[in-house]
Coordinates of C-alpha atoms in Angstrom, one line a residue:
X1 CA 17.0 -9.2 -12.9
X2 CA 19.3 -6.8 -11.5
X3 CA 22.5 -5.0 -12.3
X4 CA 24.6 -1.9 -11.2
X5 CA 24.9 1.1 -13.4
X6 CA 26.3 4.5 -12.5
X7 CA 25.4 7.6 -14.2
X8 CA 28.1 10.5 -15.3
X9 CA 26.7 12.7 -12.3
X10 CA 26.1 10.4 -9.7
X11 CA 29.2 9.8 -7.3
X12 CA 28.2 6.1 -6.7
X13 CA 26.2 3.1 -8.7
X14 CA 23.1 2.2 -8.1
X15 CA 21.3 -0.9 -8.6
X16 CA 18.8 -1.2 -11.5
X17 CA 16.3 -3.5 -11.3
X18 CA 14.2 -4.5 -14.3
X19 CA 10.7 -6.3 -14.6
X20 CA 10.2 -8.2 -17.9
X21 CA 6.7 -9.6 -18.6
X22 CA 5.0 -11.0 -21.7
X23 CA 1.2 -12.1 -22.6
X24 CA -0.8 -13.0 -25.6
X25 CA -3.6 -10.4 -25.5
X26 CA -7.0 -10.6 -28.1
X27 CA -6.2 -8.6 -31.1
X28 CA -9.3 -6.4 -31.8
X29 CA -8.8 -5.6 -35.2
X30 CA -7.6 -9.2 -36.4
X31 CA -8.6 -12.5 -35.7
X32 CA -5.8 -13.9 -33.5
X33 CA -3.8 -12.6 -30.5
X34 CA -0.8 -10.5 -30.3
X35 CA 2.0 -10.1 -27.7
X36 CA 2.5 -7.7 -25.4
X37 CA 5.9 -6.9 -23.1
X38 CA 5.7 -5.1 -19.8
X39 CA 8.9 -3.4 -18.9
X40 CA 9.3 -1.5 -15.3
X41 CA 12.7 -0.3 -14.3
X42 CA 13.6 0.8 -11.0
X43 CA 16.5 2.5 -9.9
X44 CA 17.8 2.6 -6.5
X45 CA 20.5 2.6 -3.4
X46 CA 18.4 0.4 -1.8
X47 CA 19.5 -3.2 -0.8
X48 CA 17.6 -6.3 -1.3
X49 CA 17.0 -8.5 -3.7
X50 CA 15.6 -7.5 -7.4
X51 CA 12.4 -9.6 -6.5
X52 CA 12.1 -8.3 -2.8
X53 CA 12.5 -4.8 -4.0
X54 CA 10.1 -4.7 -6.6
X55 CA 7.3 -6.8 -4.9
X56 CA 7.5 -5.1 -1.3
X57 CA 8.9 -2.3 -1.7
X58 CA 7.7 -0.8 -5.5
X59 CA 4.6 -2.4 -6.0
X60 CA 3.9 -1.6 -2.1
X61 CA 4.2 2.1 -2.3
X62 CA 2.8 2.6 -5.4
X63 CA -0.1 0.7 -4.4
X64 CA 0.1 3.1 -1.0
X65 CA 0.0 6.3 -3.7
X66 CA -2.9 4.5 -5.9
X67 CA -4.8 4.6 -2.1
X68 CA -4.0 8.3 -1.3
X69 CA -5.1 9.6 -5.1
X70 CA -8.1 7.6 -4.3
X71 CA -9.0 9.1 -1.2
X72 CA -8.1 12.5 -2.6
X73 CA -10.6 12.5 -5.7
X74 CA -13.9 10.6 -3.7
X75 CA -16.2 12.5 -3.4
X76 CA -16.8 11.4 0.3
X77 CA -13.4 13.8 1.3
X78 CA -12.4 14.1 5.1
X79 CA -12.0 17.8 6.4
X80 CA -9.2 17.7 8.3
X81 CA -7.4 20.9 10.0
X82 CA -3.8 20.2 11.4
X83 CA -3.1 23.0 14.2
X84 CA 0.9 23.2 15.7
X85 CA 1.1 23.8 18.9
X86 CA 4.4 23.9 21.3
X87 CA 4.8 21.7 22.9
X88 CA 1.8 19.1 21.7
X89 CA 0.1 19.6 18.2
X90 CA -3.4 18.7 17.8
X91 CA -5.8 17.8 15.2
X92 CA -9.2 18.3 14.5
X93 CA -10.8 15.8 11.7
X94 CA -14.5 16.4 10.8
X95 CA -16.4 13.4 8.7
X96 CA -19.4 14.4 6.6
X97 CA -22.4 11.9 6.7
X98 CA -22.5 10.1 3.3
X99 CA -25.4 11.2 1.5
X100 CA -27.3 9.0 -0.3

């Protein structure tokens, strides 16, 4: 589901696309199941589809930020050191053995 909406400080509209999703879940403290809704908005200038910009382009890069905070807080880090050089720049990356 999509729609346009423009905002009192934003010169043009952007497209709002929203995510709806419902499930029963198992109710811990009672004997039955209750129901649970899943909203996700997105807002943006981009154009596509509601379903092609949520599956490949929202869930893609937040799946691509899930990756980097992963690799960030391992323990097993890569020491890399990023020189700038004119005209060519040059990088040095170091890989610690995994211990263990």
């Amino acid at each position: 589901m999509s729609f346009e909406y423009t905002a009192g400080s934003w010169k043009r509209p952007r497209k709002v696309v929203a995510r709806l999703e419902a499930s029963l879940q198992p109710d811990p403290g009672a004997d039955g199941m209750r129901q649970e809704v899943d909203i996700r908005y997105i807002v943006t200038s981009l154009g596509g589809t509601a379903r092609h910009l949520y599956e490949n382009v929202y869930c893609q890069r937040g799946q691509m930020e899930n990756l980097i905070k992963l690799h960030r807080h391992s323990s097993h880090r890569t020491a890399c050191r990023v020189t700038a050089r004119r005209p060519t720049r040059s990088a040095s990356c170091f890989i610690p053995p995994r211990s263990g």
